[in-house]
Amino acid sequence: MIIDWIGPRVPGLGNHPVKRVVGDRVTVETDLLADGHDQLAGVVRYRRRLSGEEWREVPLEATDNDRFRATFVVDAIGSWEYTVRAWVDVWASFLWGLRRKLEAKQGIELELQDGALLAAAAAQRAAGQDRKALEDVAARLRDRGDPARRVEEVLRADVGSLMRAHSDRTTATTHDPPLEITVDPLIARFGSWYELFPRSTGPSGTHGTFKDAEAVLPYIAEMGFSIVYLPPIHPIGKTHRKGIDNRLTASAGDPGSPWAIGSTEGGHRDIHPDLGTAEDFRRFVRAARELKLAVALDIALQASPDHPWVTEHPEWFVHRADGSIQFAENPPKKYQDIYPFDFAGKSWESLWLALRDIFFHWIGEGIRIFRVDNPHTKSLRFWEWCIRTIKARHPEVIFLAEAFTRPKLMYTLAKLGFSQSYTYFTWRTTKSEIVEYVRSLTAGDLPEFFRPNFWPNTPDILPEHLQYGTRATFIVRATLAATLSPSYGIYGPAFELGERAAREGAEEYASNEKYQLRTWDLSRPDSLRPVLRRLNEIRRDNVALQRVEGTFFHSTDNDQLLAYSRTSEDGANTVLCVVNLDPHHRHQGWISLDLKRLGVAEGSSFQVHDLMSDARFLWRERRAFVSLDPAVMPVHVFRVRRRVRSEHNFEYYL
Amino acid sequence: MIIDWIGPRVPGLGNHPVKRVVGDRVTVETDLLADGHDQLAGVVRYRRRLSGEEWREVPLEATDNDRFRATFVVDAIGSWEYTVRAWVDVWASFLWGLRRKLEAKQGIELELQDGALLAAAAAQRAAGQDRKALEDVAARLRDRGDPARRVEEVLRADVGSLMRAHSDRTTATTHDPPLEITVDPLIARFGSWYELFPRSTGPSGTHGTFKDAEAVLPYIAEMGFSIVYLPPIHPIGKTHRKGIDNRLTASAGDPGSPWAIGSTEGGHRDIHPDLGTAEDFRRFVRAARELKLAVALDIALQASPDHPWVTEHPEWFVHRADGSIQFAENPPKKYQDIYPFDFAGKSWESLWLALRDIFFHWIGEGIRIFRVDNPHTKSLRFWEWCIRTIKARHPEVIFLAEAFTRPKLMYTLAKLGFSQSYTYFTWRTTKSEIVEYVRSLTAGDLPEFFRPNFWPNTPDILPEHLQYGTRATFIVRATLAATLSPSYGIYGPAFELGERAAREGAEEYASNEKYQLRTWDLSRPDSLRPVLRRLNEIRRDNVALQRVEGTFFHSTDNDQLLAYSRTSEDGANTVLCVVNLDPHHRHQGWISLDLKRLGVAEGSSFQVHDLMSDARFLWRERRAFVSLDPAVMPVHVFRVRRRVRSEHNFEYYL
């Protein structure tokens, strides 16, 4: 007997864990090849890793083409493991032959005697009542009485259970080593992120503090976001500090980039004094938690020339021919305000420990979500070790990779442990681009380990279509992000306030908060706040939007109309979105609906309930007409309501 | 640095070897993920396994999307291994940054000093002349002279070679364990099989001998076959012997089925006395070899009730409740003339050794090709062990699996070591069936380990379409088999003599040679002998037909016209086949040729030379008209001849 394949698994050479969130079902599939006509039995064994728990078992069931399947639920956060154990089921093999002979009306006296031997052997492996029962079965099969009655005996369900319970597993094959599953909290897959610069929350013109930022939390929570993510909160270097608009030299009042970490006031474990104290930060985190907002911190593993480690640990940096420390480069770009760490240097061990301690420090301060800056320019092996060892102690911690890089490198970071990743969504704007990209994210085994996070904008990226778009563009981008990916985020308030001024010739914000304080009028009447609130509500109410899989694109006869449905794992919840991708013109056209994908029977009428406008339409045909005016609302987000009959025989749409 | 993928490899859990034939190129592809902007260098290391040879190395070259590639040739039969070793190429990383800075016209004095340090470090790792040369490079870079001249120095090709030769490999990553390659003789992939019952070669009505069969060998060789395959040649049991037409009881003169192996005259290592002596067999093998025919033996691991082992080794069989030995069954079918072996019984070790010794015995008698009867009803683990250990001593031996069973089981046998396999070709007759099936055989990684063998008929299978077809059906089936698969075979002379009488209601021959002697008139004028001879010649002359890959189906506007081209690995040889699948009617229609697949430039005329009829057609357009009359010849087998210009400026078609 051969175990030829087991999944879910991560493709590639690394035997990396697949990812799930707590409460998920894990459906294991395996190809088991038997010798000849042998019938096989087997189980999936699973347990939490390193827990000392006994294996739990769930029986494998044959599907077709030598494939077997079993499902179990991962009901706790942490590292799990599973494997397949299978063996020849002698009793099932015996019954298989017996049934075929009975059908052909052949004599089966000798077969019944063979069955008696099998029952007697099983009795030897059993004890107590079971042993007695199996001995009785053997005796009844042995006696030369009415064959029909004895056949009945053989086929009895309780005899089958007994034989199964005491089958001979001494020749069982177990796949070793087991496969790993990382079970995360739900927020690793499903979350609405809001990026906020706390220093821009101060009274007009002054440097904001955590206390000021605290006052903005209800605003964010009321919009329905679940995560507030802060750029680095550490002291900022002065040497080669960048001025406003990324100028090479800073003026006296320029606050510098938060990513140039470290000054005489401290490093990665310290808080910028202008933001407040450690206690202020803790208060901020507590206040967020009371509003059901998780706080995510940005960890950028690099140092400004003023970082205390530059003098305390020069061995952690690369030195050049003239003795100077190598600053960051992406030739020909130079970042003199930033020193990268030497992950492969002679002192890598002490460096790696110190870097990991940064995470442990902030975990100690109550942080469970880290957005990691440019992980692909650090060391892949470092991340593998760092994340694995942190999650061994704190399995609830999650890591978002800010890796806008080559696809395989993004996937590798996910394989090595990152819980989720930024994506190319930011630049996918046409119908064919969006369809192709979303399909690629659910192709093959990718969803087993790579969880996308869709961002319409970031402080680094103000894409062209937002610069030249309209209010409708912002609504469309938010809707696409919020409904095509279970995790999405915006950099606010720039996003909801429709900020679109770009630095000349760049996909970057003018007057970028990375280099200066900004003051935002959160109460502006044209704010997209109500749209975002509605989208986040819809996400919370519709589980179809809380997973990566389950997207289907319906064809439309207009290239500016994108239609897709999202369906929950159990099929009960279906959301249908129609988006006008052109921010300037009204578009109308026909959608060819795949009714099966909507869970609707051919010929049956169904309701599409626009959760944005609360309008309801009664549809029946496979073809539906849609008209969307960007000046009014460029999207429909329909809940598909199927006709059901109440117990009082009243029909309604659920 | 991460090695995320290496191929070729066999999919699944087993780390089984991929297959090649001697002289093949192995193109290794690997995904290497570097940290940050690191540039990588690497090699594929390869050698014959267990040979004590040093590793050979071939440098990896970057393709795109983090993929690297290298090719080597396996120039000897046997077991090979390969792996990937890769490291950060510090010099290439340095040059990468330097070039970008030069383009941006930045100062590079400090970079040149860094380069000097790298050259000096490489000098430390070198010796002799290289050391001296590298020290000179370092010195020239260090001196503060004209930067342009020093940049030139850095970019010199010989400096690059020196730096590469002495790059720092101490941090190299090597994938371990290496991956295996089984390198077979060409005949494992490319062969034309002819199945012959020697006992039917006697003078009319008498039992044929090896001496009689010897006289048929020139006939088979003249048709261009490369392998003559004999059903089991051992003594045949008398107990429960099957009569003619598979009757349950034999009459006095019935010879029995050669697959019911063993009698008082001997077992699997003995020869049926009516066929001759061991010396007669050796003479037969020698005679075949002189005609460049290899002899393949059928090994069926089962025993008749009269096999000597039944009394000598009752422990090798399954015993039932009444003490009787279990005969073979495929319920409700019973084969009382055959006892299966108990591969998983208590005495499995001595049984396995004895069974393997059967192969060693016949290898000793000069046999290198075995056709294994129903391997899927034996033990998978046995085959894995048996084939691996036989090939360790005799790597030139090949095994054909007669496994007409479920697809994954067929693939598993191939993974476990079988060199090639029977296929479902026998039953694939319509255009869509043939296209789909041939595509499935070249899909994904299947060709890495599964080699098909196409049989239009076997002694067990006279498919319906041959029963009810015409002479054209036989020509079509032979052509499809011979041109779509590098290995194919026929059961003759039944095939070339167009035998189509079936046992009532079965896909089996009437008066089957499995149960009786037959006399064949090999000189019949309607024999397909000339067609087969031509096909085998075409196969020998066109390397495009000698590999599994390289098939492309061109669309036609008539469902009875199948068009496909076959191209050699280097693209130089292209064969285009057009087949009329309807044996009763003339069909004509248009083929839409994919000219690129034919190696022909758009707009350029080319010649298609029908190797069956020797007719030549001049084609130019993408669309070509074809008309095939089954009463004349139902197939075109074109060699595509492209226009070339001779050195005397004369144009001709090659």
PDB file of C-alpha atoms in Angstrom, chain A residues 1-6 9 12-13 31 33-37 65-67 96-97 100-101 104 106 110-111 113-114 117 175 320-322 324 329-332 334 376-381 406-409 412 415-416, chain B residues 1-6 9 12-13 31 33-37 65-67 96-97 100-101 104 106 110-111 113-114 117 175 320-322 324 329-332 334 376-381 406-409 412 415-416:
ATOM      1  CA  MET A   1       0.000   0.000   0.000  1.00  0.00           C
ATOM      2  CA  ILE A   2       1.325   3.375  -1.033  1.00  0.00           C
ATOM      3  CA  ILE A   3       0.431   6.851   0.243  1.00  0.00           C
ATOM      4  CA  ASP A   4       1.152   8.798  -2.902  1.00  0.00           C
ATOM      5  CA  TRP A   5      -0.154  12.239  -2.002  1.00  0.00           C
ATOM      6  CA  ILE A   6      -1.454  14.163   1.020  1.00  0.00           C
ATOM      7  CA  ARG A   9       0.275  21.194   1.696  1.00  0.00           C
ATOM      8  CA  GLY A  12       7.878  23.539  -2.979  1.00  0.00           C
ATOM      9  CA  LEU A  13      10.762  21.979  -1.120  1.00  0.00           C
ATOM     10  CA  ASP A  31      -4.193   9.189  -2.666  1.00  0.00           C
ATOM     11  CA  LEU A  33      -2.948   2.884  -3.708  1.00  0.00           C
ATOM     12  CA  ALA A  34      -3.779  -0.653  -2.668  1.00  0.00           C
ATOM     13  CA  ASP A  35      -2.335  -3.908  -3.938  1.00  0.00           C
ATOM     14  CA  GLY A  36      -4.756  -5.801  -6.175  1.00  0.00           C
ATOM     15  CA  HIS A  37      -8.301  -5.903  -4.865  1.00  0.00           C
ATOM     16  CA  ASN A  65      -9.996   7.582  -8.470  1.00  0.00           C
ATOM     17  CA  ASP A  66      -8.088   6.249  -5.413  1.00  0.00           C
ATOM     18  CA  ARG A  67      -8.634   9.463  -3.471  1.00  0.00           C
ATOM     19  CA  TRP A  96     -16.402  -6.906  -1.143  1.00  0.00           C
ATOM     20  CA  GLY A  97     -15.807 -10.406  -2.551  1.00  0.00           C
ATOM     21  CA  ARG A 100     -20.076  -9.989  -5.604  1.00  0.00           C
ATOM     22  CA  LYS A 101     -20.474 -13.746  -5.139  1.00  0.00           C
ATOM     23  CA  ALA A 104     -23.769 -13.954  -8.885  1.00  0.00           C
ATOM     24  CA  GLN A 106     -22.462 -18.536  -6.102  1.00  0.00           C
ATOM     25  CA  LEU A 110     -16.382 -21.626   2.426  1.00  0.00           C
ATOM     26  CA  GLU A 111     -16.474 -17.820   2.427  1.00  0.00           C
ATOM     27  CA  GLN A 113     -15.910 -20.158   7.223  1.00  0.00           C
ATOM     28  CA  ASP A 114     -13.224 -17.675   6.102  1.00  0.00           C
ATOM     29  CA  LEU A 117     -11.616 -17.061  10.988  1.00  0.00           C
ATOM     30  CA  HIS A 175       3.098   9.164   6.637  1.00  0.00           C
ATOM     31  CA  ARG A 320      32.944  50.008   3.512  1.00  0.00           C
ATOM     32  CA  ALA A 321      36.485  50.386   2.243  1.00  0.00           C
ATOM     33  CA  ASP A 322      36.841  53.784   3.921  1.00  0.00           C
ATOM     34  CA  SER A 324      32.122  54.229   6.820  1.00  0.00           C
ATOM     35  CA  GLU A 329      20.706  51.915  -1.524  1.00  0.00           C
ATOM     36  CA  ASN A 330      18.542  50.805  -4.364  1.00  0.00           C
ATOM     37  CA  PRO A 331      21.029  51.989  -6.977  1.00  0.00           C
ATOM     38  CA  PRO A 332      21.021  54.645  -8.198  1.00  0.00           C
ATOM     39  CA  LYS A 334      20.577  56.451  -2.038  1.00  0.00           C
ATOM     40  CA  HIS A 376      12.227  41.168   1.233  1.00  0.00           C
ATOM     41  CA  THR A 377      15.246  43.438   1.652  1.00  0.00           C
ATOM     42  CA  LYS A 378      16.143  41.689   4.908  1.00  0.00           C
ATOM     43  CA  SER A 379      17.067  38.014   5.331  1.00  0.00           C
ATOM     44  CA  LEU A 380      14.596  35.279   4.389  1.00  0.00           C
ATOM     45  CA  ARG A 381      16.138  32.841   6.864  1.00  0.00           C
ATOM     46  CA  ARG A 406       8.519  39.846  -7.450  1.00  0.00           C
ATOM     47  CA  PRO A 407       5.700  37.303  -7.117  1.00  0.00           C
ATOM     48  CA  LYS A 408       7.771  34.307  -6.058  1.00  0.00           C
ATOM     49  CA  LEU A 409       9.522  36.384  -3.420  1.00  0.00           C
ATOM     50  CA  THR A 412       8.279  32.751  -0.321  1.00  0.00           C
ATOM     51  CA  LYS A 415       5.725  30.246   3.015  1.00  0.00           C
ATOM     52  CA  LEU A 416       8.320  31.248   5.602  1.00  0.00           C
TER      53      LEU A 416
ATOM     54  CA  MET B   1      18.806  32.406   0.224  1.00  0.00           C
ATOM     55  CA  ILE B   2      16.098  29.835  -0.358  1.00  0.00           C
ATOM     56  CA  ILE B   3      15.934  26.984  -2.883  1.00  0.00           C
ATOM     57  CA  ASP B   4      12.191  26.823  -3.289  1.00  0.00           C
ATOM     58  CA  TRP B   5      11.843  24.373  -6.152  1.00  0.00           C
ATOM     59  CA  ILE B   6      13.950  21.979  -8.208  1.00  0.00           C
ATOM     60  CA  ARG B   9      11.038  15.638 -10.288  1.00  0.00           C
ATOM     61  CA  GLY B  12       3.979  12.969  -4.965  1.00  0.00           C
ATOM     62  CA  LEU B  13       5.487  11.940  -1.666  1.00  0.00           C
ATOM     63  CA  ASP B  31      13.644  28.719  -8.086  1.00  0.00           C
ATOM     64  CA  LEU B  33      15.135  33.411  -3.823  1.00  0.00           C
ATOM     65  CA  ALA B  34      17.771  35.861  -2.720  1.00  0.00           C
ATOM     66  CA  ASP B  35      17.702  38.318   0.171  1.00  0.00           C
ATOM     67  CA  GLY B  36      17.209  41.904  -0.955  1.00  0.00           C
ATOM     68  CA  HIS B  37      19.310  42.870  -3.950  1.00  0.00           C
ATOM     69  CA  ASN B  65      10.887  35.386 -12.313  1.00  0.00           C
ATOM     70  CA  ASP B  66      13.590  33.997  -9.965  1.00  0.00           C
ATOM     71  CA  ARG B  67      14.030  30.864 -12.062  1.00  0.00           C
ATOM     72  CA  TRP B  96      25.005  45.292 -10.398  1.00  0.00           C
ATOM     73  CA  GLY B  97      25.141  48.341  -8.113  1.00  0.00           C
ATOM     74  CA  ARG B 100      23.435  51.451 -11.995  1.00  0.00           C
ATOM     75  CA  LYS B 101      25.565  54.178 -10.419  1.00  0.00           C
ATOM     76  CA  ALA B 104      23.255  57.655 -13.165  1.00  0.00           C
ATOM     77  CA  GLN B 106      27.305  59.118  -9.704  1.00  0.00           C
ATOM     78  CA  LEU B 110      34.421  54.455  -2.872  1.00  0.00           C
ATOM     79  CA  GLU B 111      32.814  51.647  -4.896  1.00  0.00           C
ATOM     80  CA  GLN B 113      37.809  50.751  -3.218  1.00  0.00           C
ATOM     81  CA  ASP B 114      35.077  48.264  -2.156  1.00  0.00           C
ATOM     82  CA  LEU B 117      38.625  44.682  -1.073  1.00  0.00           C
ATOM     83  CA  HIS B 175      19.739  20.869  -1.691  1.00  0.00           C
ATOM     84  CA  ARG B 320      -8.567 -20.889   3.397  1.00  0.00           C
ATOM     85  CA  ALA B 321     -10.742 -22.085   6.266  1.00  0.00           C
ATOM     86  CA  ASP B 322     -10.877 -25.639   4.864  1.00  0.00           C
ATOM     87  CA  SER B 324      -7.365 -25.363   0.568  1.00  0.00           C
ATOM     88  CA  GLU B 329     -10.538 -14.430  -8.177  1.00  0.00           C
ATOM     89  CA  ASN B 330     -11.949 -11.245  -9.501  1.00  0.00           C
ATOM     90  CA  PRO B 331     -15.356 -11.884  -7.961  1.00  0.00           C
ATOM     91  CA  PRO B 332     -17.580 -13.252  -9.298  1.00  0.00           C
ATOM     92  CA  LYS B 334     -12.934 -17.511 -10.573  1.00  0.00           C
ATOM     93  CA  HIS B 376      -1.207  -4.190 -10.101  1.00  0.00           C
ATOM     94  CA  THR B 377      -2.631  -7.405  -8.637  1.00  0.00           C
ATOM     95  CA  LYS B 378       0.684  -8.150  -6.954  1.00  0.00           C
ATOM     96  CA  SER B 379       2.408  -6.027  -4.289  1.00  0.00           C
ATOM     97  CA  LEU B 380       3.451  -2.447  -5.040  1.00  0.00           C
ATOM     98  CA  ARG B 381       6.223  -2.564  -2.446  1.00  0.00           C
ATOM     99  CA  ARG B 406      -7.108   2.814 -12.714  1.00  0.00           C
ATOM    100  CA  PRO B 407      -4.959   5.758 -13.854  1.00  0.00           C
ATOM    101  CA  LYS B 408      -3.310   6.545 -10.528  1.00  0.00           C
ATOM    102  CA  LEU B 409      -2.404   2.910 -10.051  1.00  0.00           C
ATOM    103  CA  THR B 412       2.165   4.571  -9.245  1.00  0.00           C
ATOM    104  CA  LYS B 415       6.813   5.837 -10.140  1.00  0.00           C
ATOM    105  CA  LEU B 416       7.904   2.645  -8.399  1.00  0.00           C
TER     106      LEU B 416
END
